[in-house]
Coordinates of C-alpha atoms and ligand atoms in Angstrom, one line a residue:
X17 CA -8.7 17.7 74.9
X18 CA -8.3 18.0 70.7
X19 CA -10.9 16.7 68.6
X20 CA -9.6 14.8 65.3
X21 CA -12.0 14.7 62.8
X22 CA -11.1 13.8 59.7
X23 CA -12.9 14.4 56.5
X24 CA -12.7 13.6 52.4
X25 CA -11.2 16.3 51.2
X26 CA -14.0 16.6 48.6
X27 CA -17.6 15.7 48.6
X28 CA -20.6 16.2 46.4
X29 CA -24.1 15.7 48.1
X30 CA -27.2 16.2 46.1
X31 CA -29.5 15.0 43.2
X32 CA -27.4 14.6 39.9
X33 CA -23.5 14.6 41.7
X34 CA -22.8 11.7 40.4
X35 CA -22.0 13.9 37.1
X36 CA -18.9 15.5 38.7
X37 CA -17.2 12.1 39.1
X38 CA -15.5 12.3 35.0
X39 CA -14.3 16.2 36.0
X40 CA -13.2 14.5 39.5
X41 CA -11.2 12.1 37.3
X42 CA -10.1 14.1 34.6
X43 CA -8.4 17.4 36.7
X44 CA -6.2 14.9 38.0
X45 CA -5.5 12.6 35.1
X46 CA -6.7 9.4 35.8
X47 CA -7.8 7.5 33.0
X48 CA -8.2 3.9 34.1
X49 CA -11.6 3.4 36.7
X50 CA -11.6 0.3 38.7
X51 CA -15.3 0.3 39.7
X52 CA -15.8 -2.0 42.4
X53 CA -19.5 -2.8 42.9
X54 CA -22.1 -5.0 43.5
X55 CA -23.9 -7.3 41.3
X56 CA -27.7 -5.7 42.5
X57 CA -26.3 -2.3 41.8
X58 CA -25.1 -3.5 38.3
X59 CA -28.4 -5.1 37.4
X60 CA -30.6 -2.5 38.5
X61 CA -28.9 -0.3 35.9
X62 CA -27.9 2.5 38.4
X63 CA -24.4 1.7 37.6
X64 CA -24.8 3.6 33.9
X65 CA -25.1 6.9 35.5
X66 CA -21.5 6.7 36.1
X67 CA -20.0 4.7 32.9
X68 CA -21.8 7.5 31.0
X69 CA -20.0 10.2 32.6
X70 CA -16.8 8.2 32.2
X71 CA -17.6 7.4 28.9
X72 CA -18.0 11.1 28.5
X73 CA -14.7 11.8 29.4
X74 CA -13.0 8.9 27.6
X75 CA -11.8 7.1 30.8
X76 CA -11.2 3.3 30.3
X77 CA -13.1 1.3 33.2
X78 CA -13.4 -2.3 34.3
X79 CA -16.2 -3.6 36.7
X80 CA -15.2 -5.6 39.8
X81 CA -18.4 -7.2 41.5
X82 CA -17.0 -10.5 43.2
X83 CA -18.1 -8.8 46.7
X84 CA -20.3 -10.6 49.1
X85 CA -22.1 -8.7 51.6
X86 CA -20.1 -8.9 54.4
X87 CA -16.5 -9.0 52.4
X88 CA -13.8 -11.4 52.3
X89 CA -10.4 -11.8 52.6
X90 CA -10.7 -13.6 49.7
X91 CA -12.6 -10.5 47.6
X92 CA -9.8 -8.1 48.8
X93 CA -7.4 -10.2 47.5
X94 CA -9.3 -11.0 44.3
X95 CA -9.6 -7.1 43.5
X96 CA -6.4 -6.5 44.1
X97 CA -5.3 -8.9 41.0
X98 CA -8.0 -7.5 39.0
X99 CA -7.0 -4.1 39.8
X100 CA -3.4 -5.2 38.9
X101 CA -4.6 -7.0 35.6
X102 CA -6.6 -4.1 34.4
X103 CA -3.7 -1.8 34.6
X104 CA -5.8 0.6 36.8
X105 CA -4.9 4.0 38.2
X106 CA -8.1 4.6 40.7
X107 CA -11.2 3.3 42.5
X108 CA -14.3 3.9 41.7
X109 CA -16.4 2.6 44.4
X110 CA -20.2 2.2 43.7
X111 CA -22.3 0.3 46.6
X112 CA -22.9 -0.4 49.9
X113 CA -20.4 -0.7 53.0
X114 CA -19.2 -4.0 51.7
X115 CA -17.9 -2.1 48.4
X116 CA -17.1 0.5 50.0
X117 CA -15.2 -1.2 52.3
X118 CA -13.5 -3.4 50.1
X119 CA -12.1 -1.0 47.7
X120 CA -10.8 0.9 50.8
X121 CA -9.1 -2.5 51.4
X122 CA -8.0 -3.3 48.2
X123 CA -6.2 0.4 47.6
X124 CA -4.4 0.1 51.0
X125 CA -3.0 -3.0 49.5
X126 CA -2.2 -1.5 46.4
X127 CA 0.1 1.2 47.7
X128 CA 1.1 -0.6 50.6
X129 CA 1.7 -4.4 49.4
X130 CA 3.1 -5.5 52.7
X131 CA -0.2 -6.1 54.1
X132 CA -1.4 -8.4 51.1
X133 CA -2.2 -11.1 53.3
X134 CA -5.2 -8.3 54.3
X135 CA -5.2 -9.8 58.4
X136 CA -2.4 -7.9 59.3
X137 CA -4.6 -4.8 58.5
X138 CA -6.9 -5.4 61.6
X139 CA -6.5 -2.4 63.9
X140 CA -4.7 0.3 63.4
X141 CA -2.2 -0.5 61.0
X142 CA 1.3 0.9 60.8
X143 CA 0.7 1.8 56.5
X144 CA 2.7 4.6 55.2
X145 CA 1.0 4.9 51.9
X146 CA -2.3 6.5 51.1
X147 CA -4.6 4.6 49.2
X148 CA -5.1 4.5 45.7
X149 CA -7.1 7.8 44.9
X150 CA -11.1 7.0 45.3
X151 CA -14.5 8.3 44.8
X152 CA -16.7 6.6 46.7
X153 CA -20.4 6.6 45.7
X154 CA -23.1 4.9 48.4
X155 CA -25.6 3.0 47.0
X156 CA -27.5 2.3 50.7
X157 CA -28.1 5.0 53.4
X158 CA -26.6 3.0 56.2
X159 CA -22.6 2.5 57.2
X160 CA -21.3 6.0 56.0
X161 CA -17.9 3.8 54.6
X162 CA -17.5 6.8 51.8
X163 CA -16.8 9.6 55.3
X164 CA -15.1 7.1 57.5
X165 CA -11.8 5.8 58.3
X166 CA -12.7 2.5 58.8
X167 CA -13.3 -0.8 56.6
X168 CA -14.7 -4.1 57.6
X169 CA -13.5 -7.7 56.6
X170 CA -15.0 -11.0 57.4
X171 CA -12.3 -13.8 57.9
X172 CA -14.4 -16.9 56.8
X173 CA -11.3 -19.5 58.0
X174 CA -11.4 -17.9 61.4
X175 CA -15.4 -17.2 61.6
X176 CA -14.8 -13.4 62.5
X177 CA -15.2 -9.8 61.5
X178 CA -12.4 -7.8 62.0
X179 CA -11.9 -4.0 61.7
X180 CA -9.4 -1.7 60.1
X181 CA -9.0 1.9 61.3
X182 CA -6.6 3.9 58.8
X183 CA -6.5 7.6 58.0
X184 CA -4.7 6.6 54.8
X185 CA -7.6 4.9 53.2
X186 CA -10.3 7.8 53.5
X187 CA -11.6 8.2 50.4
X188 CA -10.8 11.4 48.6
X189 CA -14.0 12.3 46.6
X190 CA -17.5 11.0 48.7
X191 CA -20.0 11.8 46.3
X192 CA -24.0 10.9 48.1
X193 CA -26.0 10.9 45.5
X194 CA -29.8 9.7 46.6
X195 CA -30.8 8.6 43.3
X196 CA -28.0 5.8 43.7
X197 CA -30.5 4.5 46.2
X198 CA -33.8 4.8 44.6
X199 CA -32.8 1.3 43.5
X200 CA -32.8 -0.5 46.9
X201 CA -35.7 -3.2 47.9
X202 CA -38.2 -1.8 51.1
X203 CA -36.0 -3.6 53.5
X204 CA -32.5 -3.0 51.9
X205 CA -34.3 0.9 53.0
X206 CA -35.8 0.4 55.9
X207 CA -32.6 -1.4 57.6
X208 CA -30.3 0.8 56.3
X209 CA -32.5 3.9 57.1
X210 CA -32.2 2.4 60.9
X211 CA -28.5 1.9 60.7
X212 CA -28.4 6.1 59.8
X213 CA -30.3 6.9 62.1
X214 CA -28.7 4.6 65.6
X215 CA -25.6 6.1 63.9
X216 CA -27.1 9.9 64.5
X217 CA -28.0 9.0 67.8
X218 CA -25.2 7.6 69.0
X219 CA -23.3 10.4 67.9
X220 CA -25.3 12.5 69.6
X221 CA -25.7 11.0 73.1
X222 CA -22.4 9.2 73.0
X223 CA -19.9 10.1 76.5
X224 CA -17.0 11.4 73.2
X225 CA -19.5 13.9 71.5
X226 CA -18.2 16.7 70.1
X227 CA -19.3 19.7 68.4
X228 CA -19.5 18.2 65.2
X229 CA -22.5 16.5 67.2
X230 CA -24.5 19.9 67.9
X231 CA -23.4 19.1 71.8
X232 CA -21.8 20.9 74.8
X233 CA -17.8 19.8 74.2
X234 CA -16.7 17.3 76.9
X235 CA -15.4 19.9 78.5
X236 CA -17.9 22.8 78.9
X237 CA -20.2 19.7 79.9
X238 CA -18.0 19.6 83.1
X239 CA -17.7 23.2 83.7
X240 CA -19.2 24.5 86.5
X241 CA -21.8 26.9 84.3
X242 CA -21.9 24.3 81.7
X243 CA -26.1 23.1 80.5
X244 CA -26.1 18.9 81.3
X245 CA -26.6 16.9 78.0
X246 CA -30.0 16.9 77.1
X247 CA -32.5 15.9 74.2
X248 CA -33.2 19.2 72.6
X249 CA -36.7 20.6 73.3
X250 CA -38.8 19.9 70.3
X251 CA -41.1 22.4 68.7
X252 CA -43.9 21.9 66.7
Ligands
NAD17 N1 -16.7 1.3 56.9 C1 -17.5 1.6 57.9 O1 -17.4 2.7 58.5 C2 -18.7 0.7 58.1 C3 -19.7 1.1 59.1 C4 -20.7 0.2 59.3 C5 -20.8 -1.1 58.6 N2 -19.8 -1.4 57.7 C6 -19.8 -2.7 57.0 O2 -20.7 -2.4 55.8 C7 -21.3 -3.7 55.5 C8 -22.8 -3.5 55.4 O3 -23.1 -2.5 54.4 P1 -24.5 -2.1 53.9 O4 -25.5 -2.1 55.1 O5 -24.5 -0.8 53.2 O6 -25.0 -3.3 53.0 P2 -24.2 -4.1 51.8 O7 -23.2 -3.2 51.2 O8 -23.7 -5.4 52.4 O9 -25.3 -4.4 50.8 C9 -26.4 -5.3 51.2 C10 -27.0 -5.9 49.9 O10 -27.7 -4.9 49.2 C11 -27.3 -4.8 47.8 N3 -27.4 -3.4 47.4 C12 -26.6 -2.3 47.8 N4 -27.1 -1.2 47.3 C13 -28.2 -1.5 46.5 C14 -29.0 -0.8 45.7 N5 -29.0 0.6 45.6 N6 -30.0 -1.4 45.1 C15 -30.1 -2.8 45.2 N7 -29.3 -3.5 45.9 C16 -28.4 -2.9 46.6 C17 -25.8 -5.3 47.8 O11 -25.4 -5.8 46.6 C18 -25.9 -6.4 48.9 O12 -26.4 -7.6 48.3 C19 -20.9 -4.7 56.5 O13 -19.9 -5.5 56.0 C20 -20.5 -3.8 57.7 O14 -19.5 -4.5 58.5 C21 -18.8 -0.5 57.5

């Protein structure tokens, strides 16, 4: 059995990476950043980290911020017009997994305007565009949006979440910078930290681990010579 993993082709983790997002930007020639965030992350002034760098590198921006915590249809198809409006030519996404998740939405739809009515993205949808090019910049600790393949829409007519898997809308730059976090409330950390860290485990201890996961492979677990899963013996 294969593993597919599939990864950004570039990301930046560390103290300060957030600077790398204008040379990001610039080496490929964009020069119109739709940032997509949230109206907390605005506030708490986080947000100028990046429009200095931008500003830096003289690339024209427009904020999007109509994203409720647990997006909408609605709020995909909103930042779709104001990506349209502004004339933009890439995502910026600067938030938790609902802003993450609806600019993975939003440049699906962008490059693939078939699937503007955003429900006929639940599952694995047959798009044939990538999305528009994105840097995606967490602002919690908790859904990993800016590694996976995966975004999250709330449909509020039908009272459901549904789920979009799609290689195409992995963003190209993640950039996990922990001083975009330093901004969250105690709980906003403490939930999220929780959400990393069930994520870890489940990883871990989950029947499809993989190596990625620091376990024996499905298939030397069955070997005849193969170690059982196990916790791994702590030391002090
Ligand atoms: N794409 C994926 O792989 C994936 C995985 C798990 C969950 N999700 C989805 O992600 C969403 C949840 O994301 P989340 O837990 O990151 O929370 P969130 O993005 O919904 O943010 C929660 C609240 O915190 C605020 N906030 C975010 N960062 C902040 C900061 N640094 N300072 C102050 N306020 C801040 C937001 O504005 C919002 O009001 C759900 O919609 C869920 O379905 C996606």
């Amino acid at each position: 059995m294969a593993n597919r993993i599939v990864l950004n082709p570039v990301s930046y983790h560390g103290t300060g990476a957030v600077a790398e997002i204008g040379n990001e930007l610039v080496s490929r020639g964009y020069k119109r950043a739709f940032i997509a965030s949230g109206r907390h992350v605005v506030k708490s002034g986080e947000i100028k980290k990046i429009t200095d760098v931008l500003d830096a590198k003289g690339i024209a921006y427009t904020f999007y911020t109509d994203i409720k915590p647990n997006p909408t249809i609605e709020n995909v198809q909103n930042g779709v017009k104001a990506f349209q409006e502004f004339d933009a030519d890439c995502i910026v996404a600067v938030g938790g997994g609902s802003v993450m998740d609806t600019s993975k939405a939003i440049g699906i739809i962008i490059n693939n305007p078939e699937f503007a009515d955003v429900r006929s993205l639940e599952g694995v949808a047959p798009t044939k565009k990538h999305a528009v090019f994105t840097i995606a910049v967490p602002t919690t600790a908790g859904t990993a949006a800016e590694v996976t393949i995966n975004y999250v829409i709330t449909d509020v007519e039908k009272k459901r979440k549904f789920v979009c898997v799609d290689v195409n809308d992995i963003p190209e730059v993640a950039v996990v910078d922990p001083e975009m976090m330093y901004s969250m409330p105690k709980p906003l950390t403490a939930a999220t930290g929780m959400d990393a860290l069930t994520h870890a485990i489940e990883g871990y201890i989950t029947k499809g681990h993989c190596a990625i996961s620091e376990c024996p492979s499905p298939a030397s677990a069955t070997a005849p010579s193969a170690v059982p899963w196990r916790f791994p013996t702590l030391t002090a």
